[in-house]
Coordinates of C-alpha atoms in Angstrom, one line a residue:
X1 CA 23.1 -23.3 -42.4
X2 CA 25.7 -25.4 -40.5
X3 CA 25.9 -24.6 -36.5
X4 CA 29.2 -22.6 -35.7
X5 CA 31.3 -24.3 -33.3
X6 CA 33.4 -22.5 -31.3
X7 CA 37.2 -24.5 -30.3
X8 CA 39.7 -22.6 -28.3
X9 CA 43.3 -24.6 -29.1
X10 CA 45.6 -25.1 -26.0
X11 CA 49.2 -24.5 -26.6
X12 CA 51.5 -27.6 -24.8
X13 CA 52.1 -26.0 -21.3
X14 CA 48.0 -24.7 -21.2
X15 CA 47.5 -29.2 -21.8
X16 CA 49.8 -29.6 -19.2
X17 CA 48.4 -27.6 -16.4
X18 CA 45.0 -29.1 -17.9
X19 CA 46.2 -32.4 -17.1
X20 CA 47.9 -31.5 -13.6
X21 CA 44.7 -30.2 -12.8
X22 CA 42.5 -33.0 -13.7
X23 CA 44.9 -35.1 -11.7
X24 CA 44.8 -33.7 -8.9
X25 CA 40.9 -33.0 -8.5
X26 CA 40.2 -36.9 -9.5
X27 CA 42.0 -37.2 -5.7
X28 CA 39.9 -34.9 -3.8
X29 CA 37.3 -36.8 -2.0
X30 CA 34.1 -34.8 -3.0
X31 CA 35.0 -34.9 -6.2
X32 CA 35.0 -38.9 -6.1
X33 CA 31.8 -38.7 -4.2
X34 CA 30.1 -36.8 -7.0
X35 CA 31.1 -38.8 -9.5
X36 CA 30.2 -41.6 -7.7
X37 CA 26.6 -40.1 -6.7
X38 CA 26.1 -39.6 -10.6
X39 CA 27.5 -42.9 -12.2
X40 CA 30.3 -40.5 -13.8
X41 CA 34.0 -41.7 -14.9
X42 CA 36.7 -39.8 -14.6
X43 CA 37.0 -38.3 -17.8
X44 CA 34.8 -35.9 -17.1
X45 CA 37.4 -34.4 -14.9
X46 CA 39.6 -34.5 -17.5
X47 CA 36.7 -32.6 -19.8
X48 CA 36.3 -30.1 -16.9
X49 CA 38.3 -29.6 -14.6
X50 CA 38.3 -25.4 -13.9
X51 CA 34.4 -26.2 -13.5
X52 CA 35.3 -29.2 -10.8
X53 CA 37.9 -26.5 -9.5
X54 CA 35.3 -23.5 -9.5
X55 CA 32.9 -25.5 -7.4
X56 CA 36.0 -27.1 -5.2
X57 CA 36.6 -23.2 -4.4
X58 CA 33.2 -22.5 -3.6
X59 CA 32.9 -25.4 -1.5
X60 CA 36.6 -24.5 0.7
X61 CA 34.9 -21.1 1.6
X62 CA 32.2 -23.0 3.8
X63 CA 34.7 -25.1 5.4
X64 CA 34.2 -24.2 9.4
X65 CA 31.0 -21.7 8.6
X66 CA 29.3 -21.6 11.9
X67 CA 26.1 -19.6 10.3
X68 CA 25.4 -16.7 7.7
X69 CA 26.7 -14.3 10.0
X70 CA 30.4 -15.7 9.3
X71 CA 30.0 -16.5 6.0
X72 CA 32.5 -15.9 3.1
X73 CA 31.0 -15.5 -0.2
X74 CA 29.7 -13.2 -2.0
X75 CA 26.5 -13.2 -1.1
X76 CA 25.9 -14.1 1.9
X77 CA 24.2 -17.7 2.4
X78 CA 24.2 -18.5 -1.2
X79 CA 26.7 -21.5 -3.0
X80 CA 27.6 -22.0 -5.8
X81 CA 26.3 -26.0 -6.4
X82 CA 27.8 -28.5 -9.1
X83 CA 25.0 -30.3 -10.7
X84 CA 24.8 -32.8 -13.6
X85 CA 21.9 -33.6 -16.0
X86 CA 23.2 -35.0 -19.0
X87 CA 25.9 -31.8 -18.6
X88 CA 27.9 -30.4 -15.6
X89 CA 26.3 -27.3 -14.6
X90 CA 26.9 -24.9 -12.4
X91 CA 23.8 -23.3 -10.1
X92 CA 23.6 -21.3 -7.1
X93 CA 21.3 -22.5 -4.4
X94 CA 21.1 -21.6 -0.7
X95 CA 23.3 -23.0 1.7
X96 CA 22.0 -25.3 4.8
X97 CA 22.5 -21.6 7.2
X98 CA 20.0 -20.0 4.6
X99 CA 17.8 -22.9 4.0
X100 CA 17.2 -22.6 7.6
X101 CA 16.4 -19.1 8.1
X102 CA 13.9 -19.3 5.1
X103 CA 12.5 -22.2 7.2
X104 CA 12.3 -20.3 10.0
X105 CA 10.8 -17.1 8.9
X106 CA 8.6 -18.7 6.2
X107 CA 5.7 -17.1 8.2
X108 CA 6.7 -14.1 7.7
X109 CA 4.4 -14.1 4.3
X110 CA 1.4 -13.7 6.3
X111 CA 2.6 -9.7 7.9
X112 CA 0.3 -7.2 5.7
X113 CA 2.7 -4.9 7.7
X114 CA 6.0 -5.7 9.2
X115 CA 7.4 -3.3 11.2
X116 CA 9.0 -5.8 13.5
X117 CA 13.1 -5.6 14.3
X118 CA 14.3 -8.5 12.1
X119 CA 16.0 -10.3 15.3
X120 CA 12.4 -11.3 17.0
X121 CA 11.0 -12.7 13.2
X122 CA 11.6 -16.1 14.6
X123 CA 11.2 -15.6 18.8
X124 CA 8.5 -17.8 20.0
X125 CA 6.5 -17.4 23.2
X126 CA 8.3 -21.3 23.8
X127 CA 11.4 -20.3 23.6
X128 CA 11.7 -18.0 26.5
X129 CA 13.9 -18.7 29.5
X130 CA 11.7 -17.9 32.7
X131 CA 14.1 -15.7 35.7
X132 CA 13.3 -17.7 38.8
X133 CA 14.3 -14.4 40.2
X134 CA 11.4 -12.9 38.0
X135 CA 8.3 -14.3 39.9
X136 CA 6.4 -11.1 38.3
X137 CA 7.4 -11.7 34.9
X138 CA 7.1 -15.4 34.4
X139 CA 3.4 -14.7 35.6
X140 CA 2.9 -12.5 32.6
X141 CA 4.2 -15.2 30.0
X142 CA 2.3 -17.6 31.1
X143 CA -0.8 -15.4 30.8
X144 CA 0.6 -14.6 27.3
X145 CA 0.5 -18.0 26.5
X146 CA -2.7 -18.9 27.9
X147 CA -3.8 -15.7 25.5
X148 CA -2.2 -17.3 22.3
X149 CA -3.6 -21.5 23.8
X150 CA -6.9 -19.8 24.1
X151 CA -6.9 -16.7 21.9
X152 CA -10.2 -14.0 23.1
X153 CA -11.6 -11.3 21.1
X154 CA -10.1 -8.9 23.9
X155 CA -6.5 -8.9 23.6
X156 CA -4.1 -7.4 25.8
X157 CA -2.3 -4.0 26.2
X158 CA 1.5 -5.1 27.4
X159 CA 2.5 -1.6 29.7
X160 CA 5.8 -1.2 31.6
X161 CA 9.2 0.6 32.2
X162 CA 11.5 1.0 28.7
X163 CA 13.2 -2.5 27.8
X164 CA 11.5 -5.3 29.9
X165 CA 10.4 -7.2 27.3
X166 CA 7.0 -5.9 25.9
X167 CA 8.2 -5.3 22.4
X168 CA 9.3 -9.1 22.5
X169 CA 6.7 -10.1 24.1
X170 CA 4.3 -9.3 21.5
X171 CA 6.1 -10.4 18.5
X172 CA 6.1 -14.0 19.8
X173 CA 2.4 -13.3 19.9
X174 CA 2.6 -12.2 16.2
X175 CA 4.3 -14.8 15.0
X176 CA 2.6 -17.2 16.6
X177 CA -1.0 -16.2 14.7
X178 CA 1.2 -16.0 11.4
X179 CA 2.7 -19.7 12.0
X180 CA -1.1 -20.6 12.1
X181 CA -1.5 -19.0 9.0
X182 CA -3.5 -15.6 9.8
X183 CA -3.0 -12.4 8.6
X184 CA -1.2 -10.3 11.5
X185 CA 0.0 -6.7 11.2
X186 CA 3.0 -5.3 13.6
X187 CA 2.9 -1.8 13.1
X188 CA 5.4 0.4 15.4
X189 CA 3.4 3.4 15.5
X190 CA 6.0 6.1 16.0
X191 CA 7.3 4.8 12.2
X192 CA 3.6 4.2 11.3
X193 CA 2.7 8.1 11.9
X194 CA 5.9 9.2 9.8
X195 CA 5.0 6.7 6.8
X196 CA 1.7 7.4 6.7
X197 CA 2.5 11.3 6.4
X198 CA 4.9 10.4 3.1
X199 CA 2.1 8.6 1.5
X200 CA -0.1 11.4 1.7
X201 CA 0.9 12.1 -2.4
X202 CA 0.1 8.7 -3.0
X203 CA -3.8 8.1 -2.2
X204 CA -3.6 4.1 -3.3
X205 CA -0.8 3.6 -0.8
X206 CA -2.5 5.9 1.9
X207 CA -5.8 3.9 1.5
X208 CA -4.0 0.5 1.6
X209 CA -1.8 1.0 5.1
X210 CA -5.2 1.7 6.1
X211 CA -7.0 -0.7 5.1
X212 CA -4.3 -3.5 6.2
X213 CA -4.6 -2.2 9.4
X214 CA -8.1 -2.6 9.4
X215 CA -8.6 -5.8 8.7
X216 CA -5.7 -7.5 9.2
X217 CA -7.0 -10.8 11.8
X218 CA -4.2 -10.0 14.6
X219 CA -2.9 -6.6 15.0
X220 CA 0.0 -5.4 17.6
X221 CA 0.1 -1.6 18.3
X222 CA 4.1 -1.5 19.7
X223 CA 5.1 1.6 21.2
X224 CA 1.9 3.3 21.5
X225 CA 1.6 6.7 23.2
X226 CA 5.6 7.3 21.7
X227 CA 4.2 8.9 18.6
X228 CA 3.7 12.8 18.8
X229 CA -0.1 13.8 18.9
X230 CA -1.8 15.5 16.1
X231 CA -5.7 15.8 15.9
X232 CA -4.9 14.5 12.5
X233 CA -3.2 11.4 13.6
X234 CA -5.3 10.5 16.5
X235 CA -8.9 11.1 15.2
X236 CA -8.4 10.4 11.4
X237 CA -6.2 7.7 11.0
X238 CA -6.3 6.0 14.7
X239 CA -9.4 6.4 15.9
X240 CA -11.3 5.0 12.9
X241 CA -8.6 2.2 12.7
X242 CA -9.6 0.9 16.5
X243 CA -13.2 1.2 15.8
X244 CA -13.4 -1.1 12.9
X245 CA -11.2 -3.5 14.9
X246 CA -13.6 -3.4 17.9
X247 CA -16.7 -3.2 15.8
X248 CA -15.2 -6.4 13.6
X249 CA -14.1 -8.2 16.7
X250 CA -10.5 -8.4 15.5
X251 CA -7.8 -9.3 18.0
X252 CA -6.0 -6.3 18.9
X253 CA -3.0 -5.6 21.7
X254 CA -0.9 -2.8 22.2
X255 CA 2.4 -2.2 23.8
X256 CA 3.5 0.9 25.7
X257 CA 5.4 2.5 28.4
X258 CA 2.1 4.4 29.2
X259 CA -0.5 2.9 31.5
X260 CA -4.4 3.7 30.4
X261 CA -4.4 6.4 32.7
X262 CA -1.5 8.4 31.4
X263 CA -2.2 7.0 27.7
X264 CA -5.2 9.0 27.8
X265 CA -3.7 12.4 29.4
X266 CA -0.9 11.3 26.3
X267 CA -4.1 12.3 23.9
X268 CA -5.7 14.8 25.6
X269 CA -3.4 18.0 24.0
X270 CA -3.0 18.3 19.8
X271 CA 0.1 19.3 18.7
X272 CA -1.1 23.2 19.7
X273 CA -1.3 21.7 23.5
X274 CA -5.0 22.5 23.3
X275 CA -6.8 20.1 25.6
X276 CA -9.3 17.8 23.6
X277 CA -10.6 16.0 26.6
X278 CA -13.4 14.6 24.7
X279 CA -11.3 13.2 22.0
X280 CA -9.4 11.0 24.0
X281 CA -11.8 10.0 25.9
X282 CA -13.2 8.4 22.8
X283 CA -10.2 6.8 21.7
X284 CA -9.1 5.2 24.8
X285 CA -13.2 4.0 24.9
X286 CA -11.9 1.6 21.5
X287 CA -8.3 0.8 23.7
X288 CA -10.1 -0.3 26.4
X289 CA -13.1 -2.2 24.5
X290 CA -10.1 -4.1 22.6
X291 CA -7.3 -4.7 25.2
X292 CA -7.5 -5.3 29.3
X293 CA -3.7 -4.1 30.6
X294 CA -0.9 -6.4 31.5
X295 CA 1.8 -4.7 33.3
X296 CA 5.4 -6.0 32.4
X297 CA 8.0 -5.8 35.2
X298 CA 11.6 -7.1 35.8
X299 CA 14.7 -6.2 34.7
X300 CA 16.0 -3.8 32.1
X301 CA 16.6 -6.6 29.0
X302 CA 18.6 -4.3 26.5
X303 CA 20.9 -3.5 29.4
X304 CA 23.7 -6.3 28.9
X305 CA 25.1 -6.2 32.3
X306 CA 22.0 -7.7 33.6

């Protein structure tokens, strides 16, 4: 059986604007460059020229892009590419913005968890511009960073006033493990205690949250003592959590406008304000054993007008 060819016949002014076309683009300097790149006369212009024009259009709507969050297509840090192998093809690849950001956040792999904000997935402990006016603070990076230069089973419990920095703080410590390639868990535990609720139906889910927290080889606790207390929450699902960690010698730190003291009163009532006294007692034992505290002071950071 012969192949079926397919032929679509241009009437005289279709050739024209064919022709026009093909003139035109053999002009534009990228399309010189590519044919130059690829050893390519210009009669493949004439061939194909909406295909050179498709790609010219793509290319226009990066023209001045400044990153992905002005860009104009579609989809938002993808291009649509001109390539040739024997044919002209046309493939859509990741622009230079995108290539970069997958660079950037390739660590990201190594979160069993990730319950960070996506704007601190690439903050770096490096990165941060120390205050002069901030004696207190720059004092408490550079302990973070002589943490992460020479990491200890004991990690640290980040406390302080809403918005100096804690949350960012320990993300650069998160991503700093991950860049090394170890498993790391950020688990906000306000969100944490509602998720794990929902996967109550689903005991495979349940059983895996747990375990990643468990075993994961650097684990941040952010917004600790923020979560509503249930006897549930804090005995079944945190307490045996923190003990594996501290039996396991996993590195653990915690973040939290609570100090230990008031952390503990925080889990001394269940959710029928019954005191339990005992109970958190036992859990703040496994805080303690994994994290020494760090207070975090300074300025409000969320507040723009400082």
């Amino acid at each position: 059986m012969k192949a079926v060819q397919w032929s679509v016949e241009l009437n005289e002014q279709q050739r024209k604007e064919k022709q026009q076309l093909a003139a035109q683009l053999k002009q534009h300097p990228q399309v010189r460059q590519f044919l130059s790149e690829n050893q390519l006369d210009e009669r493949w212009v004439d061939d194909y020229p909406y295909r050179f024009r498709q790609w010219i259009d793509q290319l226009t709507l990066c023209q001045g892009c400044g990153g992905l969050e002005q860009c104009r297509q579609k989809r938002v840090g993808e291009v649509l590419d001109l390539w040739y192998g024997g044919f002209l093809s046309l493939q859509v690849r990741p622009c230079r913005y995108a290539r970069q950001k997958q660079q950037a956040q390739k660590h990201m792999h190594r979160y069993l968890i990730d319950d960070l904000p996506p704007a601190l997935r690439t903050v770096s402990i490096n990165e941060i511009n120390i205050d002069q006016q901030e004696p207190s603070y720059a004092m408490a990076v550079a302990k973070i960073s002589q943490a992460l230069l020479a990491p200890q089973e004991r990690g640290l419990y980040l406390f302080g006033a809403p918005g100096v920095g804690k949350t960012y703080l320990a993300a650069c410590a998160c991503n700093d493990y991950a860049r090394r390639g170890r498993s790391v868990i950020f688990v906000h535990v306000p969100t944490m205690a509602s998720r794990i609720k929902r996967l109550l139906d689903d005991s495979a889910g349940f059983e895996e949250e747990i375990d990643r927290m468990k075993r994961a080889d650097f684990a941040v606790f952010d917004d600790i003592g923020a979560e509503s207390v249930t006897s549930w929450l804090r005995d079944e699902i945190l307490l045996p959590v923190f003990n594996q960690r501290m039996e396991q010698r996993r590195t653990t730190w915690f973040t939290s406008n609570e100090s230990f003291v008031s952390l503990e009163n925080h889990y001394m009532y269940n959710q029928k304000s019954e005191k339990e006294e005992l109970k958190a007692v036992r859990i703040m034992e496994r805080i303690k054993t994994l994290s020494k505290e760090l207070k975090i002071t300074g300025k409000n950071r969320r507040n723009p007008s400082n």
